[in-house]
mmCIF file of C-alpha atoms and ligand atoms in Angstrom:
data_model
loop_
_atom_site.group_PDB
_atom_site.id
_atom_site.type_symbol
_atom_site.label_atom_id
_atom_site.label_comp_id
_atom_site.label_asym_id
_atom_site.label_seq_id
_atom_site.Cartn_x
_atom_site.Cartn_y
_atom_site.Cartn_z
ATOM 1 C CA UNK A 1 0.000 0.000 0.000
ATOM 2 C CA UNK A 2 1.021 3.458 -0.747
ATOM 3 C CA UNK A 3 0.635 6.192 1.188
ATOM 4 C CA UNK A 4 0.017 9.658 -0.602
ATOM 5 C CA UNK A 5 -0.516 12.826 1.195
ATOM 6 C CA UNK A 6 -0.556 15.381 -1.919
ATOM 7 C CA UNK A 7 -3.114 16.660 -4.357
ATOM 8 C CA UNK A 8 -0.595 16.101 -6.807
ATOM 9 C CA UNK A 9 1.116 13.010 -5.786
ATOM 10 C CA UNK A 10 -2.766 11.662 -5.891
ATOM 11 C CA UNK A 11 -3.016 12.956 -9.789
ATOM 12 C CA UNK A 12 0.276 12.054 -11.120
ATOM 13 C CA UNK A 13 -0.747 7.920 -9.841
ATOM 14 C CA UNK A 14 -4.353 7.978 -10.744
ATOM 15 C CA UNK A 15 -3.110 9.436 -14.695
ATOM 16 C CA UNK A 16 -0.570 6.494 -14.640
ATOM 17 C CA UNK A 17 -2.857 4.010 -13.126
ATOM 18 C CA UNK A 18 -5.882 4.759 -16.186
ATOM 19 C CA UNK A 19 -2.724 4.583 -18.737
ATOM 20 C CA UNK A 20 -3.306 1.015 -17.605
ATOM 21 C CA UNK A 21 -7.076 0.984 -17.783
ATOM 22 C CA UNK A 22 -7.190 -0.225 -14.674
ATOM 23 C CA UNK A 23 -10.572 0.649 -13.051
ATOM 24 C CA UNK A 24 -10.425 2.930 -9.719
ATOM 25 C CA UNK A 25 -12.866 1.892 -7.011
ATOM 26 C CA UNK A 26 -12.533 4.604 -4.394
ATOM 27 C CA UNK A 27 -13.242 4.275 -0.306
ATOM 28 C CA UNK A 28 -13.849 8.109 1.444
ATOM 29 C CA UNK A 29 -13.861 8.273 4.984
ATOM 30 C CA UNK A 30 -12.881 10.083 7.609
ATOM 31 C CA UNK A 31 -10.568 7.771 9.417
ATOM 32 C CA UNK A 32 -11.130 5.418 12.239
ATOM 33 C CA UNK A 33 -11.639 2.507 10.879
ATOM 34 C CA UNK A 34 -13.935 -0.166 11.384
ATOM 35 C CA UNK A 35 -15.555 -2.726 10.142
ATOM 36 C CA UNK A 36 -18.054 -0.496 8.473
ATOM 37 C CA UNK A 37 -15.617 0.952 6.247
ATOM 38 C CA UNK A 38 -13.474 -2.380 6.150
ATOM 39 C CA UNK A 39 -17.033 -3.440 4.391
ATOM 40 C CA UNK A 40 -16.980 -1.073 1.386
ATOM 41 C CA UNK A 41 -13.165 -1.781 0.729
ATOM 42 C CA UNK A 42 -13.900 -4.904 0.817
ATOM 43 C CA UNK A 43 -16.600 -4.596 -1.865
ATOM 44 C CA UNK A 44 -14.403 -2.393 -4.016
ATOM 45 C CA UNK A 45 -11.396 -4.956 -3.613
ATOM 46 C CA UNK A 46 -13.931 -7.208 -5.594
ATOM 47 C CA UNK A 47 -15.494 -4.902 -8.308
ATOM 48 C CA UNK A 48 -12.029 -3.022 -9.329
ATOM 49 C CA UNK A 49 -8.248 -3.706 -10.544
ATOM 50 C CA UNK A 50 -7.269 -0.298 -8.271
ATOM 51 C CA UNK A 51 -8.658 0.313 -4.808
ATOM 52 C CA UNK A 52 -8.022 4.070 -2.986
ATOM 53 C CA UNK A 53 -9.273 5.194 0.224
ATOM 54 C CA UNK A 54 -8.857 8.524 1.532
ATOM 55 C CA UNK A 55 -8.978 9.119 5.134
ATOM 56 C CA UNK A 56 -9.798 13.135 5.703
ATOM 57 C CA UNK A 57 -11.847 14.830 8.668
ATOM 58 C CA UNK A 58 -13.380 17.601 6.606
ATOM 59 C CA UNK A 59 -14.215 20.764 8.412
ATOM 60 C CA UNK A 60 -16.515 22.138 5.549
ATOM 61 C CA UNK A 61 -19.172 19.725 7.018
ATOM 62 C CA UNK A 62 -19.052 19.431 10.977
ATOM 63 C CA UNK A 63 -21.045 22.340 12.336
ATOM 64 C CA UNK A 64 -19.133 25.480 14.744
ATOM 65 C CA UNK A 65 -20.468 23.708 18.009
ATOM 66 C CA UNK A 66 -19.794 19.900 16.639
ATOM 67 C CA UNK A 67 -16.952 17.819 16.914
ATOM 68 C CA UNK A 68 -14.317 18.891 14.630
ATOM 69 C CA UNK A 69 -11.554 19.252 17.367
ATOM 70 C CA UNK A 70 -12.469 15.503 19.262
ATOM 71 C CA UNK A 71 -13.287 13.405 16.102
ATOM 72 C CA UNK A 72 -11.544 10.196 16.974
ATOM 73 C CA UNK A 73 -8.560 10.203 14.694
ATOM 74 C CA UNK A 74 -6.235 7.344 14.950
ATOM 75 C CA UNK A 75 -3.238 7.577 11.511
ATOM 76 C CA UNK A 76 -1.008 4.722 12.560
ATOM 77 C CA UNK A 77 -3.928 2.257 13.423
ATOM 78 C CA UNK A 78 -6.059 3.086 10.271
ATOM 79 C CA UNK A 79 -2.565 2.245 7.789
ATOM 80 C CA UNK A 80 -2.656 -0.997 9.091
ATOM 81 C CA UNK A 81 -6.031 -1.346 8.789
ATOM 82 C CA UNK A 82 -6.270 -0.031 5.036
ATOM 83 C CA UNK A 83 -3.241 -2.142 3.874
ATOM 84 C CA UNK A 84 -4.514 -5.726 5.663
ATOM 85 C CA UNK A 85 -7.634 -5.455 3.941
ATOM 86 C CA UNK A 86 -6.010 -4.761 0.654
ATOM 87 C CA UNK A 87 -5.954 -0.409 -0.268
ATOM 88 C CA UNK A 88 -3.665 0.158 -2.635
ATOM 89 C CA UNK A 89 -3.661 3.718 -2.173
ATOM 90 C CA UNK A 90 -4.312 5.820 0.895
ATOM 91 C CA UNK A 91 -4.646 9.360 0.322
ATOM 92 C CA UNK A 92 -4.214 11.484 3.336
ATOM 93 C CA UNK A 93 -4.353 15.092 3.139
ATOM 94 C CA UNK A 94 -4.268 17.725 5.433
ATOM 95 C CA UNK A 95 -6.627 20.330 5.858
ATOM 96 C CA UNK A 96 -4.045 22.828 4.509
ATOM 97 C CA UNK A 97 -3.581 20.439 1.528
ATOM 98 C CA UNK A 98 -7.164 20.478 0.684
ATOM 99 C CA UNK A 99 -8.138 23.795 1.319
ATOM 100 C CA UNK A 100 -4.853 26.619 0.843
ATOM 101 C CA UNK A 101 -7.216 28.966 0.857
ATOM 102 C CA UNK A 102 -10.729 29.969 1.676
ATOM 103 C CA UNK A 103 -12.705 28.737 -1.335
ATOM 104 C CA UNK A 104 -13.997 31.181 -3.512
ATOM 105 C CA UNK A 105 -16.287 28.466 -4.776
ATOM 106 C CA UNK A 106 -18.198 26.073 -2.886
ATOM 107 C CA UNK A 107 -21.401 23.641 -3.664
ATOM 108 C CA UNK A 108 -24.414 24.078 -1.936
ATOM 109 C CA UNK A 109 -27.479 20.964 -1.933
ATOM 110 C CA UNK A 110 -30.814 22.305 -2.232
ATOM 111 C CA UNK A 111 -32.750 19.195 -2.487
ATOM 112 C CA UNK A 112 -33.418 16.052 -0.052
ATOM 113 C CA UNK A 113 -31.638 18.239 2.749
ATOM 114 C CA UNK A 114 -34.596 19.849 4.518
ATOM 115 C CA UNK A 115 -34.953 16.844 6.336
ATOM 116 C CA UNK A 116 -33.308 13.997 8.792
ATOM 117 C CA UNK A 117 -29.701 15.237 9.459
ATOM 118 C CA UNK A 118 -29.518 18.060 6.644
ATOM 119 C CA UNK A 119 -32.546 19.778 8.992
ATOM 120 C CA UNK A 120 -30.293 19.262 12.478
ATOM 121 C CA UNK A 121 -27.142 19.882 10.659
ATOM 122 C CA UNK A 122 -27.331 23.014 8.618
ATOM 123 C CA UNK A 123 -24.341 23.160 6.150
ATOM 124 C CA UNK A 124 -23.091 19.745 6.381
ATOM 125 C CA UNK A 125 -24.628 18.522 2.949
ATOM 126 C CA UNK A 126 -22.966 21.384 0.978
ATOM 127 C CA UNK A 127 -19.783 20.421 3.141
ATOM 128 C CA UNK A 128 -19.788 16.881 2.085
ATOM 129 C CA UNK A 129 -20.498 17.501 -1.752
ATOM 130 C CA UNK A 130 -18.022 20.099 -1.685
ATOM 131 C CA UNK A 131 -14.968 17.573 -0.263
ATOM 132 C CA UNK A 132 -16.703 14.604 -2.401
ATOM 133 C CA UNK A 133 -16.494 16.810 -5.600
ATOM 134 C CA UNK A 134 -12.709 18.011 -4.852
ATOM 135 C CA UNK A 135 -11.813 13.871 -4.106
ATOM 136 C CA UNK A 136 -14.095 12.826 -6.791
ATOM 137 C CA UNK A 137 -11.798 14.712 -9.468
ATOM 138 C CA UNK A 138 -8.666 13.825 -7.729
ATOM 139 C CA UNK A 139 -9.101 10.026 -7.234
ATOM 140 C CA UNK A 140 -11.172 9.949 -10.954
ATOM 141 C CA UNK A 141 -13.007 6.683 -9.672
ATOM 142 C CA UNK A 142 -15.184 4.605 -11.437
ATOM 143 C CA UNK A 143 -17.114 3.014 -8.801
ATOM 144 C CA UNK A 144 -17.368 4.949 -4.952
ATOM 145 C CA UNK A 145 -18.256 3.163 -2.256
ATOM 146 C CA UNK A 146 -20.589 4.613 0.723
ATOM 147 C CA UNK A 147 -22.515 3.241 3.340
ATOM 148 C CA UNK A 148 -26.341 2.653 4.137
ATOM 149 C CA UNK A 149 -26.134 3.996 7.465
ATOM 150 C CA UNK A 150 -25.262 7.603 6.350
ATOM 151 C CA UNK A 151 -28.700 7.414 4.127
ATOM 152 C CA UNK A 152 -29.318 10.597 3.346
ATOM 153 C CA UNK A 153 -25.873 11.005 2.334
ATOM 154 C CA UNK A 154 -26.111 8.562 -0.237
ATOM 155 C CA UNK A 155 -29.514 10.008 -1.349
ATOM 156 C CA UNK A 156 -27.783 13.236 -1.425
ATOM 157 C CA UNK A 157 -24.540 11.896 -3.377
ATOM 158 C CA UNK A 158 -26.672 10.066 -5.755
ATOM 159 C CA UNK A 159 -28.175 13.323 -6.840
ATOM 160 C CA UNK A 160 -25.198 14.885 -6.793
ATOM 161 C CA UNK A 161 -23.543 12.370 -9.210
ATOM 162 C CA UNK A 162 -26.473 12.743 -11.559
ATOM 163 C CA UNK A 163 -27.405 16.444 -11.574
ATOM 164 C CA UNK A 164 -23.645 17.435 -12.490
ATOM 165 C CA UNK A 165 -22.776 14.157 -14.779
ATOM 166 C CA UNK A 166 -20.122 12.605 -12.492
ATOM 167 C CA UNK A 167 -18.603 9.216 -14.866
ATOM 168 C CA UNK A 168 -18.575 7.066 -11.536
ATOM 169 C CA UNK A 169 -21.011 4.257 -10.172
ATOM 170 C CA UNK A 170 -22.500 4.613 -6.966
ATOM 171 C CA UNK A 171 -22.563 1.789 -4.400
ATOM 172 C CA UNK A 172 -24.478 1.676 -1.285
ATOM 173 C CA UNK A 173 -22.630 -0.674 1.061
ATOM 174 C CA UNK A 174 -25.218 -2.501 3.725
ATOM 175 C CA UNK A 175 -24.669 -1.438 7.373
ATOM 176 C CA UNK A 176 -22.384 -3.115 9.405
ATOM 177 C CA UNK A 177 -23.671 -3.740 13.039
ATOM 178 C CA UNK A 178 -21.927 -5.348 16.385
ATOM 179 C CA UNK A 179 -22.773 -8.601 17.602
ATOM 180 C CA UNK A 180 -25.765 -6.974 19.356
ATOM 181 C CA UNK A 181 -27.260 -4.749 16.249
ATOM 182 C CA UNK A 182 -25.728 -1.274 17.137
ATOM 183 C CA UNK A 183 -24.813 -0.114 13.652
ATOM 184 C CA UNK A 184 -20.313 0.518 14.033
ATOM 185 C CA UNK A 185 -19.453 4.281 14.357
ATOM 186 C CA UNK A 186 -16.457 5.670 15.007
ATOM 187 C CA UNK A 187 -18.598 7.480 17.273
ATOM 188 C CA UNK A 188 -19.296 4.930 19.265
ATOM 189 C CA UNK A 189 -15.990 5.404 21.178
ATOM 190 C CA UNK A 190 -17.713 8.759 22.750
ATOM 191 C CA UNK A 191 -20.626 7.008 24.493
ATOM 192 C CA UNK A 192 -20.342 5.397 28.138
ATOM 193 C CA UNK A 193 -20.312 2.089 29.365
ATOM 194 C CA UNK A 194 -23.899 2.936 30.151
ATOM 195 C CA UNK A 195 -25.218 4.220 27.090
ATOM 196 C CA UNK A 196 -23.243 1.590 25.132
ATOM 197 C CA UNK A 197 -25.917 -0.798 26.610
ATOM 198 C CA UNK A 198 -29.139 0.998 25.790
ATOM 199 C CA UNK A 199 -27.470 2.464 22.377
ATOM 200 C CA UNK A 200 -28.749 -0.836 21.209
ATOM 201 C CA UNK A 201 -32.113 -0.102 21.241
ATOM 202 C CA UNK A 202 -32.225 1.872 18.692
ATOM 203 C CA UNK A 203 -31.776 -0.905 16.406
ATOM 204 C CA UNK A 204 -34.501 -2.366 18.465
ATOM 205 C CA UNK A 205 -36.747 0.194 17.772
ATOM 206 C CA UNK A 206 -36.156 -0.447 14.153
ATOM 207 C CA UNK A 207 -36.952 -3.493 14.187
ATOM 208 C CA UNK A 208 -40.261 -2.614 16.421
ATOM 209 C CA UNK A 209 -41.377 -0.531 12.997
ATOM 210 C CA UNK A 210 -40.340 -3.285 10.623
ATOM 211 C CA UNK A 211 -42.773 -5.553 12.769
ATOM 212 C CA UNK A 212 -45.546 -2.944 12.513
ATOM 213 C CA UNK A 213 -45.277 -3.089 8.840
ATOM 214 C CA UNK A 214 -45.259 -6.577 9.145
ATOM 215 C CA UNK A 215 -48.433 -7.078 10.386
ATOM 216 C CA UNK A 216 -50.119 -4.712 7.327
ATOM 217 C CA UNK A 217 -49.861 -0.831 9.823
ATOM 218 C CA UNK A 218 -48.840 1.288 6.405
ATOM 219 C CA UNK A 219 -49.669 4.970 9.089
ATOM 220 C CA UNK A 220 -45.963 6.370 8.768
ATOM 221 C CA UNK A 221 -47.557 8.816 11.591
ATOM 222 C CA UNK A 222 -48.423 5.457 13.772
ATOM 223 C CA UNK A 223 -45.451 4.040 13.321
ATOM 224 C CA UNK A 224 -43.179 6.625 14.361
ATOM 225 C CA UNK A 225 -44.966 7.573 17.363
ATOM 226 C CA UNK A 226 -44.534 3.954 18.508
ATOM 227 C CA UNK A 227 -40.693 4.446 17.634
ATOM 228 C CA UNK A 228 -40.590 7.540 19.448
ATOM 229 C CA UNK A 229 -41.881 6.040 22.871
ATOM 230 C CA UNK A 230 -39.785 2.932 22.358
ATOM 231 C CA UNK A 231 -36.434 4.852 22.650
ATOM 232 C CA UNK A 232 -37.685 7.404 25.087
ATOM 233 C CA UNK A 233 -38.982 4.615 27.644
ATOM 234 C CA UNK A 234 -35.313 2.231 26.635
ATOM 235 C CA UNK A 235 -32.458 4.932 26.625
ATOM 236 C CA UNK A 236 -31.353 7.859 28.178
ATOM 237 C CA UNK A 237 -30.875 9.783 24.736
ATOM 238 C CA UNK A 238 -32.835 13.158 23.437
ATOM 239 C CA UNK A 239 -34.317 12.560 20.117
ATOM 240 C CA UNK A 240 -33.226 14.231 17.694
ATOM 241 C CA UNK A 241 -35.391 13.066 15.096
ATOM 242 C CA UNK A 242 -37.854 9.983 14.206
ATOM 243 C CA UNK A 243 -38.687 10.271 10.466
ATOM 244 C CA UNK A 244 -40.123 7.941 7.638
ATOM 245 C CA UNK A 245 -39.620 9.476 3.975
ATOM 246 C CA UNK A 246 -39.483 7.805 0.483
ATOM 247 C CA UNK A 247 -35.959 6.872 -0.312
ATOM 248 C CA UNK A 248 -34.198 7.888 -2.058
ATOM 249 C CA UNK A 249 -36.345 11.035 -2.787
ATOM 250 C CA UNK A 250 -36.918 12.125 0.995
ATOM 251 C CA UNK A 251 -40.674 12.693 0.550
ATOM 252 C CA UNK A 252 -42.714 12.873 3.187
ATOM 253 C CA UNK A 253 -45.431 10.091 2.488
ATOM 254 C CA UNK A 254 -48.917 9.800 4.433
ATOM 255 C CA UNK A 255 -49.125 5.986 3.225
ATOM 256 C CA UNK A 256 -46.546 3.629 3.316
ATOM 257 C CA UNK A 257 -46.741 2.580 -0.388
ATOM 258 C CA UNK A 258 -43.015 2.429 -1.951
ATOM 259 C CA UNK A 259 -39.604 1.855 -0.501
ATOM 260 C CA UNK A 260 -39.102 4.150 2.030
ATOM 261 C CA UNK A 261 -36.872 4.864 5.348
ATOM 262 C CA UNK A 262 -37.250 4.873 8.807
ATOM 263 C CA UNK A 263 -34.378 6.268 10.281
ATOM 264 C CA UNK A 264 -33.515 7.825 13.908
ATOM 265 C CA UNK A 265 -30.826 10.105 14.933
ATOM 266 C CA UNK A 266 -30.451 10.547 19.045
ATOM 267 C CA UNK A 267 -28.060 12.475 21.297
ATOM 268 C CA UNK A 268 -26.476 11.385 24.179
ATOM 269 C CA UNK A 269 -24.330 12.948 26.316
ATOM 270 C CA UNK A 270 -21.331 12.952 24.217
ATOM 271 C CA UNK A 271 -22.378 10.749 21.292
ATOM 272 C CA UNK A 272 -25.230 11.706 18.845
ATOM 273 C CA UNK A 273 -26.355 8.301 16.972
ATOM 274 C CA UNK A 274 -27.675 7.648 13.605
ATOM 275 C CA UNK A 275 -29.438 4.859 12.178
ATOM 276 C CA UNK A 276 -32.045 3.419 9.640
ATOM 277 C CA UNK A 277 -33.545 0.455 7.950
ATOM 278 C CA UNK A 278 -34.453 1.079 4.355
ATOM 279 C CA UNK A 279 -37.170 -1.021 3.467
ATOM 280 C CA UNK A 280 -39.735 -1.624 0.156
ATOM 281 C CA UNK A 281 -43.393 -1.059 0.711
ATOM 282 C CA UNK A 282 -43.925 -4.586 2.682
ATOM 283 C CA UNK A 283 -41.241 -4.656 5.427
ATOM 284 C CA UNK A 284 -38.025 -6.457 3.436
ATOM 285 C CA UNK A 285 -34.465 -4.716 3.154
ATOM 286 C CA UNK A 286 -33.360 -7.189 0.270
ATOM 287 C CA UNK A 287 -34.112 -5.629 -2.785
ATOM 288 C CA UNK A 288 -33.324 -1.705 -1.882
ATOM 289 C CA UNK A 289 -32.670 0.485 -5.492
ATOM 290 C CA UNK A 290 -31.414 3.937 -5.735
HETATM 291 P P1 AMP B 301 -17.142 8.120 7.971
HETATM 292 O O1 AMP B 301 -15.692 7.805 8.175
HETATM 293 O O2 AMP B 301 -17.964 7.959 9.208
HETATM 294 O O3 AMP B 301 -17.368 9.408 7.236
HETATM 295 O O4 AMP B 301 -17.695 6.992 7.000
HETATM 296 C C1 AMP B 301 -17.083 6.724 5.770
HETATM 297 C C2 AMP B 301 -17.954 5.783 4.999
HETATM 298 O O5 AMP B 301 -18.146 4.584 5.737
HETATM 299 C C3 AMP B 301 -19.344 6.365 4.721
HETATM 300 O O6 AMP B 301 -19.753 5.984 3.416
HETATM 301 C C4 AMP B 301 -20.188 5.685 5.776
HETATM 302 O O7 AMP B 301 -21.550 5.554 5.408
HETATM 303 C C5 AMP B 301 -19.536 4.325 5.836
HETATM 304 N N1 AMP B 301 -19.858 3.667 7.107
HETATM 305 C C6 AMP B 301 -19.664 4.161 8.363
HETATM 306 N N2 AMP B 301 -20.154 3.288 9.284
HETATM 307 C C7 AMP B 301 -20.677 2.251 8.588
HETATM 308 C C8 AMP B 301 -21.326 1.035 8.966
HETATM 309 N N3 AMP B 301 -21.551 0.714 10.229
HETATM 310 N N4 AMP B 301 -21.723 0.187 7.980
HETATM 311 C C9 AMP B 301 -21.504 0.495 6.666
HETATM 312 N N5 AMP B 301 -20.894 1.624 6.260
HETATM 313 C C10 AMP B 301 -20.487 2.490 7.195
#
């Protein structure tokens, strides 16, 4: 595995890597690994000759009262990580690197971001489409990876890729969960011994609304409300949000009649957890389309 840490070093092996016409699967994250992320390298490992990750906490998209500063970051760890599960390329810039200056031009999302963690998180869209569009043209992938349990991110990328004719394929990477169904977060590291045990009910409560729709309740209003008291009776956390929306549109729907997600975002003392289930009209994750 290489290890590249400059705009330019990135572009001078990406234009001698499609000499070869090699195809470029490319990993972002923002460090930390686990096996979430271990996931979609894994998956791009298998779909392409050329596999680069990136590793960059990007400012442009935590808030000026989030966690910028105490993001878990964790260099040495993450190489070893990257290489064992077969990167060929780690790209890790600095912020300096990526950003020299303050940008003149910047990317703002409009649509599917008045809702879910776009609503809570004002700016952070038009952070990550800014940092995705800058990697996007340095890495020149074919195929990106991302995962399910950022949803709205993917809905948001996907629209992204199509409304400004990005070449690349978009793959949405099922989440990967501990033993006991808490979706892996590099987060996760911020919440107490406490918490860590009722964190796990929000996957619970999930699975409490995939059972409603099981047995034929198609009230999104219902449904939620049930989620709702479900995590405020089981955990400690303030809600942030409940909300079921078409996916990958974000629509508010009054019937549940197409695929659709429920998904949950709740703050605990240090932590503030996300999570969904993505599911078509009767209940089943299987067959989820963008
Ligand atoms: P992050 O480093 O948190 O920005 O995440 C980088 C990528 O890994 C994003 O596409 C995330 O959706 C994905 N990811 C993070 N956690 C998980 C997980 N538990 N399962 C699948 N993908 C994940």
């Amino acid at each position: 595995m290489q290890v590249i840490k400059t705009i330019q070093e990135m572009q001078q092996t990406v234009k001698k890597i499609k000499q070869k016409q090699s195809t470029i699967g490319f990993v972002p994250t923002m460090g930390y690994l686990h096996e979430g992320h271990t996931a979609l390298v894994d998956q791009a490992r298998k779909q392409n000759s050329i596999v680069i990750m990136s590793i960059f906490v990007n400012p442009l998209q935590f808030g000026p009262n989030e966690d910028f500063d105490k993001y878990p970051r964790d260099e040495m760890r993450d190489m070893k990580i990257a290489e064992e599960h077969g990167v060929d390329y780690l790209f890790l810039p600095t912020v300096d690197e990526m950003y020299p200056n303050k940008l003149g031009v910047n990317m703002t999302v409009i649509d599917r971001v008045d809702v879910l963690c776009g609503k809570s998180r004002p700016g952070h869209f038009s952070g990550v489409v800014t940092v995705l569009t800058k990697l996007f043209h340095v890495t020149q992938p074919d195929h990106v990876y991302f995962g399910r349990k950022d949803a709205q991110q993917v809905a948001v990328i996907d629209q992204m890729i199509k409304d400004l004719n990005f070449p690349l394929t978009l793959h949405m990477v099922p989440t990967v969960r501990e033993k006991d169904g808490l979706a892996k977060s590099s987060r996760n590291v911020y919440l107490t011994e406490s918490e860590r045990e009722e964190a796990v009910q929000l996957y619970h409560s999930l699975h409490l609304a995939q059972k409603k729709i099981f047995d034929g309740e198609n009230n999104p209003a219902i449904i939620v409300n049930e989620v709702k008291k479900y995590i405020q009776s089981n955990t400690s956390g303030a809600i942030d949000y409940v909300e079921i929306l078409t996916f990958p549109t974000l629509q508010p729907m009054d019937l549940i009649n197409q695929q659709f997600i429920i998904a949950i975002a709740v703050q605990f003392d240090k932590a503030r957890l996300i999570d969904n289930l993505i599911m078509s009209a009767d209940g089943k994750i299987d067959h989820i389309t963008l």
